PDB file of C-alpha atoms in Angstrom:
ATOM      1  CA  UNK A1165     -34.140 175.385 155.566  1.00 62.00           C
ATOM      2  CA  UNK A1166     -32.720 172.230 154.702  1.00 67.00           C
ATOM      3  CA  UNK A1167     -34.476 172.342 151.383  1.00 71.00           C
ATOM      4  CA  UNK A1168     -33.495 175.464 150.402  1.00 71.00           C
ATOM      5  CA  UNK A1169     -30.160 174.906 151.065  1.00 74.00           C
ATOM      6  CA  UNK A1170     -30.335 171.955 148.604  1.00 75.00           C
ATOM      7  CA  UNK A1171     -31.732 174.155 145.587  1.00 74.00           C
ATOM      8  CA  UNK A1172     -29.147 176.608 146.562  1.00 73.00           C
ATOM      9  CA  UNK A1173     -26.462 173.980 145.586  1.00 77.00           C
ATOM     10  CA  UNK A1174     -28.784 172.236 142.576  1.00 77.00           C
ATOM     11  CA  UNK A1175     -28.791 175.977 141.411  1.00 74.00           C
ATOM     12  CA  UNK A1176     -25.141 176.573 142.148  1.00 75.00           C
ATOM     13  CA  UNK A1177     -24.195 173.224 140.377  1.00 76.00           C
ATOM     14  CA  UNK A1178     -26.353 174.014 137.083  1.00 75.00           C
ATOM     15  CA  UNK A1179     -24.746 177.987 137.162  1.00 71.00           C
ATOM     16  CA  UNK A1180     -21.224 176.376 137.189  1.00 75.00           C
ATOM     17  CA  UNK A1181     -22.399 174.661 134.053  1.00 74.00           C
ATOM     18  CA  UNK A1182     -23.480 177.434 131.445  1.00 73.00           C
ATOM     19  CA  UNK A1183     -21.187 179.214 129.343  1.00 73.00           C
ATOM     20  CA  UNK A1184     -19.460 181.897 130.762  1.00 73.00           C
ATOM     21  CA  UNK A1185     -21.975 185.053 129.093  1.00 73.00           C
ATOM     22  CA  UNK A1186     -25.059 183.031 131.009  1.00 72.00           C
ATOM     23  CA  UNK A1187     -23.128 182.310 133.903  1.00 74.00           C
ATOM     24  CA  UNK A1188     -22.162 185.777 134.676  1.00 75.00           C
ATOM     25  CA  UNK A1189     -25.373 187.313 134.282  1.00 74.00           C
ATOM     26  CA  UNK A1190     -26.907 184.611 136.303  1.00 73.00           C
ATOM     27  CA  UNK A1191     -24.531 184.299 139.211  1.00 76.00           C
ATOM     28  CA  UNK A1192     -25.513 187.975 139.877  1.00 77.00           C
ATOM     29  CA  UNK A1193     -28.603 187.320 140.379  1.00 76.00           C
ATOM     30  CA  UNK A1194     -28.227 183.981 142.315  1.00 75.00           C
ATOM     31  CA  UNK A1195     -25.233 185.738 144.419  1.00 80.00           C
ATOM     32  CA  UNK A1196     -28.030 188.204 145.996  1.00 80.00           C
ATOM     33  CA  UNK A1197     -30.780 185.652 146.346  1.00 78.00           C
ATOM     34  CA  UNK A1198     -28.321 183.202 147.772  1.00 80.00           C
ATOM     35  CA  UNK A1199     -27.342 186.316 150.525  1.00 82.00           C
ATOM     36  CA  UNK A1200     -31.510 186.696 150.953  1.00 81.00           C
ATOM     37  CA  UNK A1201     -31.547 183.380 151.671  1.00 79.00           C
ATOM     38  CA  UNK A1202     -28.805 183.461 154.328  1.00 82.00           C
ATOM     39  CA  UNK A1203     -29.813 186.703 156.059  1.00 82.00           C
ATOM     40  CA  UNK A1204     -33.633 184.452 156.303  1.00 80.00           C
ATOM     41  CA  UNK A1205     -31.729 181.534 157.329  1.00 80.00           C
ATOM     42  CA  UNK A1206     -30.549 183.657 160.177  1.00 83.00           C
ATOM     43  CA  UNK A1207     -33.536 185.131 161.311  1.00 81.00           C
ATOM     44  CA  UNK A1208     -35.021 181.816 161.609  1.00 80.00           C
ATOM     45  CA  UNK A1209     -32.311 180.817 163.402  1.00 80.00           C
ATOM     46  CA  UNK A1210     -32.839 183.363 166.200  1.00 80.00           C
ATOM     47  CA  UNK A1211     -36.501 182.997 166.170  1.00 77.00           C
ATOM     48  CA  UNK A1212     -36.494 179.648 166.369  1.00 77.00           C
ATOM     49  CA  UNK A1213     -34.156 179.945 169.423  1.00 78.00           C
ATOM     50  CA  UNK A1214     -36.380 182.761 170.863  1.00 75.00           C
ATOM     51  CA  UNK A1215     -39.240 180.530 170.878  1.00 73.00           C
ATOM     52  CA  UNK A1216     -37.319 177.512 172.524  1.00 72.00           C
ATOM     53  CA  UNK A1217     -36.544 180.138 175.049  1.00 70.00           C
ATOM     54  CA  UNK A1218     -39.861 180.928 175.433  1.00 62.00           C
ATOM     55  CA  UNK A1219     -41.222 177.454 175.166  1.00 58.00           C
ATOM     56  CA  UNK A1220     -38.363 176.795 178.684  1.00 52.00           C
ATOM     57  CA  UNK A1221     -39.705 179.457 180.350  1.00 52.00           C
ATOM     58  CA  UNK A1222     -43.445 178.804 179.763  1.00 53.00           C
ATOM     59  CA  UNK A1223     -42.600 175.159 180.814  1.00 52.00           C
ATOM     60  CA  UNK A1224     -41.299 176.343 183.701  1.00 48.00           C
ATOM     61  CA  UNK A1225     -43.933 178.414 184.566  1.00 47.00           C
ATOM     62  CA  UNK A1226     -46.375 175.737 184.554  1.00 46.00           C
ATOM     63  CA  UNK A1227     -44.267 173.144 186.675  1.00 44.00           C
ATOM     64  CA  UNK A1228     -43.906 175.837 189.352  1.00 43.00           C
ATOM     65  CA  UNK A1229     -47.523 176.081 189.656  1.00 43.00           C
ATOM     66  CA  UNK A1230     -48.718 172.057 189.357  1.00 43.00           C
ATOM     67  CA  UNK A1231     -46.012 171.894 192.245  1.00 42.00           C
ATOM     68  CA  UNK A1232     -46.758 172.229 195.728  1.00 40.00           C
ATOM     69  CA  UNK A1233     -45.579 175.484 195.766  1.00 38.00           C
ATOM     70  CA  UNK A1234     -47.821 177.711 198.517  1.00 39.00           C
ATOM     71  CA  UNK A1235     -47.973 181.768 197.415  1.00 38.00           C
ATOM     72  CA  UNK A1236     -48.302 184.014 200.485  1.00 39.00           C
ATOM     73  CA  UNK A1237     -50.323 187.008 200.187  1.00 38.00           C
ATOM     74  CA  UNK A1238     -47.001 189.225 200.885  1.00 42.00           C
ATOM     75  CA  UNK A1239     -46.185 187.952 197.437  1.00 45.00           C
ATOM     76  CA  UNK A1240     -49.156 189.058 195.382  1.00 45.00           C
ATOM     77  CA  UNK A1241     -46.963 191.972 193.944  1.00 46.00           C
ATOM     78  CA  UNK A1242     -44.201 189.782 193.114  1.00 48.00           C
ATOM     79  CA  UNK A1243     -47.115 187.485 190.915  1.00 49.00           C
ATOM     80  CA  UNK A1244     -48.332 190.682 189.625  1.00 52.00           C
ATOM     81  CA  UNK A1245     -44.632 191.569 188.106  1.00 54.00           C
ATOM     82  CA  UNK A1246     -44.770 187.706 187.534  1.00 55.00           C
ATOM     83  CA  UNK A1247     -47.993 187.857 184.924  1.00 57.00           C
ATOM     84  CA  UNK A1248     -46.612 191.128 183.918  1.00 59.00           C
ATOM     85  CA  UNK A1249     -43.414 189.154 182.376  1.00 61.00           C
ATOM     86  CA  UNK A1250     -45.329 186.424 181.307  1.00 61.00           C
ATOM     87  CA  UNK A1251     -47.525 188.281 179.581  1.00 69.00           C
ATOM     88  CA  UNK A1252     -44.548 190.384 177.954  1.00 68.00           C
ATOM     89  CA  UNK A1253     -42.775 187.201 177.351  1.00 64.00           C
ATOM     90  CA  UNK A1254     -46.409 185.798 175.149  1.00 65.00           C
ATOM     91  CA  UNK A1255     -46.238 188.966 173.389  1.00 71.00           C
ATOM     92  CA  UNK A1256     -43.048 188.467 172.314  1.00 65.00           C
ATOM     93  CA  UNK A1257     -43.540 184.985 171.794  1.00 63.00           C
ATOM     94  CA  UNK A1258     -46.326 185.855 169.567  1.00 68.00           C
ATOM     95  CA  UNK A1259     -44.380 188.518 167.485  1.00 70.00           C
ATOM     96  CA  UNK A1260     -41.585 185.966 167.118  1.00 68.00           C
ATOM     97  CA  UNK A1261     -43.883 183.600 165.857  1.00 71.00           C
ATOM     98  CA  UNK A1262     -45.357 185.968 163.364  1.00 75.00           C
ATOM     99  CA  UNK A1263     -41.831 186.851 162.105  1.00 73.00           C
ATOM    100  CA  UNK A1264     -41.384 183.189 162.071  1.00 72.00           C
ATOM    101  CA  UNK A1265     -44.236 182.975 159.463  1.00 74.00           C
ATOM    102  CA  UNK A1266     -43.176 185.816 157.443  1.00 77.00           C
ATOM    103  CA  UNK A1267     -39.524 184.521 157.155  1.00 74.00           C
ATOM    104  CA  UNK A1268     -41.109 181.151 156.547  1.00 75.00           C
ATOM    105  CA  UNK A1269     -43.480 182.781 153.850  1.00 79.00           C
ATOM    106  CA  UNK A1270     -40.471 184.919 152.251  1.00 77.00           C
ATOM    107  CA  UNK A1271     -38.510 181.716 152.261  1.00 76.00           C
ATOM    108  CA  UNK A1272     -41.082 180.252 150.088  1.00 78.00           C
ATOM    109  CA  UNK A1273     -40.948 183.487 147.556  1.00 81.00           C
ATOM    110  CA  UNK A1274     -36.925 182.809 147.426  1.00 79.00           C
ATOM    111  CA  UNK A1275     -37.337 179.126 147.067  1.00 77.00           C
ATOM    112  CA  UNK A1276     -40.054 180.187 143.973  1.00 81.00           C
ATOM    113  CA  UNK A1277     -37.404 182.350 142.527  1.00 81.00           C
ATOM    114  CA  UNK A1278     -34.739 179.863 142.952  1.00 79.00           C
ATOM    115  CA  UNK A1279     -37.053 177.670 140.943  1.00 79.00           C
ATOM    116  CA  UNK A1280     -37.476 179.640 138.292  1.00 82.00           C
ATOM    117  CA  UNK A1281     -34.115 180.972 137.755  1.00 81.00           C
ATOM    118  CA  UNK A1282     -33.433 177.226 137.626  1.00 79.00           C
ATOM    119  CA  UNK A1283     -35.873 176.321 134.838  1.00 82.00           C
ATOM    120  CA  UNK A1284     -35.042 179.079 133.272  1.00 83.00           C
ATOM    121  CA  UNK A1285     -31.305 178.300 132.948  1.00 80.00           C
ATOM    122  CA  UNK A1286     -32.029 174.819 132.322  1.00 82.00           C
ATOM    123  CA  UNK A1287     -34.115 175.894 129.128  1.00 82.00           C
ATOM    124  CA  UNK A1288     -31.375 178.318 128.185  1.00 83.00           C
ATOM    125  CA  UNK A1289     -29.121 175.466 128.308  1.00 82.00           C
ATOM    126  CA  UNK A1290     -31.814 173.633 125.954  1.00 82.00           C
ATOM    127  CA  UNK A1291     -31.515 176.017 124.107  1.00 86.00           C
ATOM    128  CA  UNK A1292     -27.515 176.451 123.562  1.00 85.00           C
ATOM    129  CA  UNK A1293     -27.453 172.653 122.808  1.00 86.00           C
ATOM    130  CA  UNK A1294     -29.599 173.257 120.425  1.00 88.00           C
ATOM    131  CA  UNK A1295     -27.851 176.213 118.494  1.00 89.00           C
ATOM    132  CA  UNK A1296     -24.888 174.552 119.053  1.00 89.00           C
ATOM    133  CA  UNK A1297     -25.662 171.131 116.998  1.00 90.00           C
ATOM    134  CA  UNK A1298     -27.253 173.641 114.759  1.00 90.00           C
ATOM    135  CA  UNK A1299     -23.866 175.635 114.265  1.00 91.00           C
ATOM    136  CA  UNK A1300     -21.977 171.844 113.880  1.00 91.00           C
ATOM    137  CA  UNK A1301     -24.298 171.159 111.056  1.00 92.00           C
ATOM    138  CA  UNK A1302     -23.893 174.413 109.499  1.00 92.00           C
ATOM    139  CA  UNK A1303     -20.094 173.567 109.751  1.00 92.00           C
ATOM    140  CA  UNK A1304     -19.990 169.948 108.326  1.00 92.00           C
ATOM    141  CA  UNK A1305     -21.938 171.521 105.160  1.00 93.00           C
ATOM    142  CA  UNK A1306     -19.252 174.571 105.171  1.00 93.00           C
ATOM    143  CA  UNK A1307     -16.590 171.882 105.274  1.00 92.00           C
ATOM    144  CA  UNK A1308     -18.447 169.644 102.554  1.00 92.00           C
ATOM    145  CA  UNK A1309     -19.152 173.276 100.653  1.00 93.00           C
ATOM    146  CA  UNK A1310     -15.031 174.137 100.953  1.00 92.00           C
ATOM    147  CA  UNK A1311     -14.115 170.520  99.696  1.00 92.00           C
ATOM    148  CA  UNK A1312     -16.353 170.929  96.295  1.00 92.00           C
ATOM    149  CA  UNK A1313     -14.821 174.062  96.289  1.00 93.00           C
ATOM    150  CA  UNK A1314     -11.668 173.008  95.950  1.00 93.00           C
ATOM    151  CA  UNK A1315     -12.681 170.104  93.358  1.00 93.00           C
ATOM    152  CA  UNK A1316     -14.141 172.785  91.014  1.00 93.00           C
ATOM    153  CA  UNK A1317     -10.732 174.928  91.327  1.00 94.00           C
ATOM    154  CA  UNK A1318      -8.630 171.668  91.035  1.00 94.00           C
ATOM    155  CA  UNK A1319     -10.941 170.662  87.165  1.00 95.00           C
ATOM    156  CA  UNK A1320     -11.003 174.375  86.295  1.00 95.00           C
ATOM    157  CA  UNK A1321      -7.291 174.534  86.651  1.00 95.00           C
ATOM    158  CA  UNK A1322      -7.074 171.381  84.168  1.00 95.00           C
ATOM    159  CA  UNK A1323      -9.702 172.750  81.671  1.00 95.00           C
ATOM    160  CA  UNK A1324      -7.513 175.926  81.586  1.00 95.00           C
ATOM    161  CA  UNK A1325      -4.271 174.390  81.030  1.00 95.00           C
ATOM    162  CA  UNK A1326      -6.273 171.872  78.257  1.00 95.00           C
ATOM    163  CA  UNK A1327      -7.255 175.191  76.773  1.00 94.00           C
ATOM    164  CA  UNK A1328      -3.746 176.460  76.540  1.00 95.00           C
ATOM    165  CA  UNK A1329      -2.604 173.419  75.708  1.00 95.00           C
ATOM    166  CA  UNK A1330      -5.116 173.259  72.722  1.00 95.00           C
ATOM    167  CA  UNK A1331      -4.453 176.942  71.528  1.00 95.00           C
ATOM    168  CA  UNK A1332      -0.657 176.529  71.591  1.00 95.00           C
ATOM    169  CA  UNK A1333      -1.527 173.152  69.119  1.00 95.00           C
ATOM    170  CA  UNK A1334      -3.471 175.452  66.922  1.00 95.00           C
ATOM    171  CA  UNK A1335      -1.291 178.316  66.709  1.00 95.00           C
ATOM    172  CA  UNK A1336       1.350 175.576  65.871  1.00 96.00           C
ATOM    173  CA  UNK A1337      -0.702 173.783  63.197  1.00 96.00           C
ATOM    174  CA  UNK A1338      -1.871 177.268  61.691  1.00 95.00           C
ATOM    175  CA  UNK A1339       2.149 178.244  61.410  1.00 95.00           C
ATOM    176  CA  UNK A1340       2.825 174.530  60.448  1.00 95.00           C
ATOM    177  CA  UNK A1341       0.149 175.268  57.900  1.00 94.00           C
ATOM    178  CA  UNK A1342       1.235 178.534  56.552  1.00 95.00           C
ATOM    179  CA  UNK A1343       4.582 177.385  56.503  1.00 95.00           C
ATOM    180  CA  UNK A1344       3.635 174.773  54.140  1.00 94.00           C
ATOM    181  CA  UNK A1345       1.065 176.912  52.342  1.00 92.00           C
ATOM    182  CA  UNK A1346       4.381 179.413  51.330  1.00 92.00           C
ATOM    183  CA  UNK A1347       6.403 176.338  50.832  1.00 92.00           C
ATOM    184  CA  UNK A1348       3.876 174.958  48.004  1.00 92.00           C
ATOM    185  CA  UNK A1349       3.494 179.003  46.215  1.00 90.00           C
ATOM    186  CA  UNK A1350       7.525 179.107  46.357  1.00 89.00           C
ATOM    187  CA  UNK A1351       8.047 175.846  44.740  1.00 89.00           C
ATOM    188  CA  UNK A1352       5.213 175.915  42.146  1.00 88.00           C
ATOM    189  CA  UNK A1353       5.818 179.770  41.183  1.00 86.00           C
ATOM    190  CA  UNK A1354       8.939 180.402  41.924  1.00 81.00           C
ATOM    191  CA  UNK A1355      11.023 177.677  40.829  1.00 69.00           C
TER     192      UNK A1355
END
């Protein structure tokens, strides 16, 4: 009992610790083993109690007959009724001790369960630490992805305003040049 009770709180603790999806899904599941548990816990309890009961009385039983105690034949119906209960009382100590067992034995299949619910929430857990420094590497290249981003917008911005820059100078040289181009027909033809 004791050591189910202490994988019923190692489970508890590691249930506390998953994210909340896990957690919910497996706090159902540990919230009716946990009540198995306790209803077994119980039983053993009582059985365990039946058979120091039984154990007193048996005890008992015994010391009256190492003592000195003298039976007269007017009591031979009261021993009768005396095996009678005795022999009830073994019968029921022997069905107490086989429900001892089987609680003992379903105890075990809990305990089992317990045990694998907890191995398999701890490899869940592996296995969210592992998607998560997964996802935080995926982010540090989306961050490192967003900054060259933002590098190629920032010299693509320049080039374009170098281009405009360079197509305002030529529009300005072409007029500059036409300009001069009519200058030099007006003064050699028309003056």
């Amino acid at each position: 009992i004791y050591e189910g009770r202490q994988i019923v709180s190692k489970i508890e603790a590691e249930i506390r610790h998953q994210p909340y999806e896990i957690r919910s899904k497996l706090t159902e599941s540990f919230v009716k083993l946990r009540n198995k548990f306790n209803n077994q816990q119980t039983q053993v309890r009582y059985y365990r109690d039946c058979l120091n009961q039984n154990r007193w009385w048996n005890q008992g039983s015994r010391n009256m007959n190492n003592s000195d105690v003298k039976i007269t034949i007017n009591d031979s119906n009261n021993s009768n009724s005396d095996d009678f209960d005795h022999r009830d009382q073994r019968q029921k100590l022997l069905g107490t001790k086989q429900i001892i067992s089987e609680t003992d034995q379903s105890l075990d299949r809990t305990a089992r369960v317990l045990s694998e619910t907890t191995e398999i929430g701890i490899a869940t857990s592996a296995q969210l630490v592992q998607q998560r420094e997964s996802l935080l590497r995926s982010r540090d290249r989306l961050k490192d992805t967003d900054s060259l981003l933002d590098r190629s917008k920032f010299i693509l911005n320049r080039m374009r305003r170098r281009l405009m820059t360079n197509k305002l100078l030529q529009g300005v040289i072409i007029l500059l040049e036409l300009f001069i181009f009519g200058l030099i027909i007006y003064l050699k033809y028309y003056r």
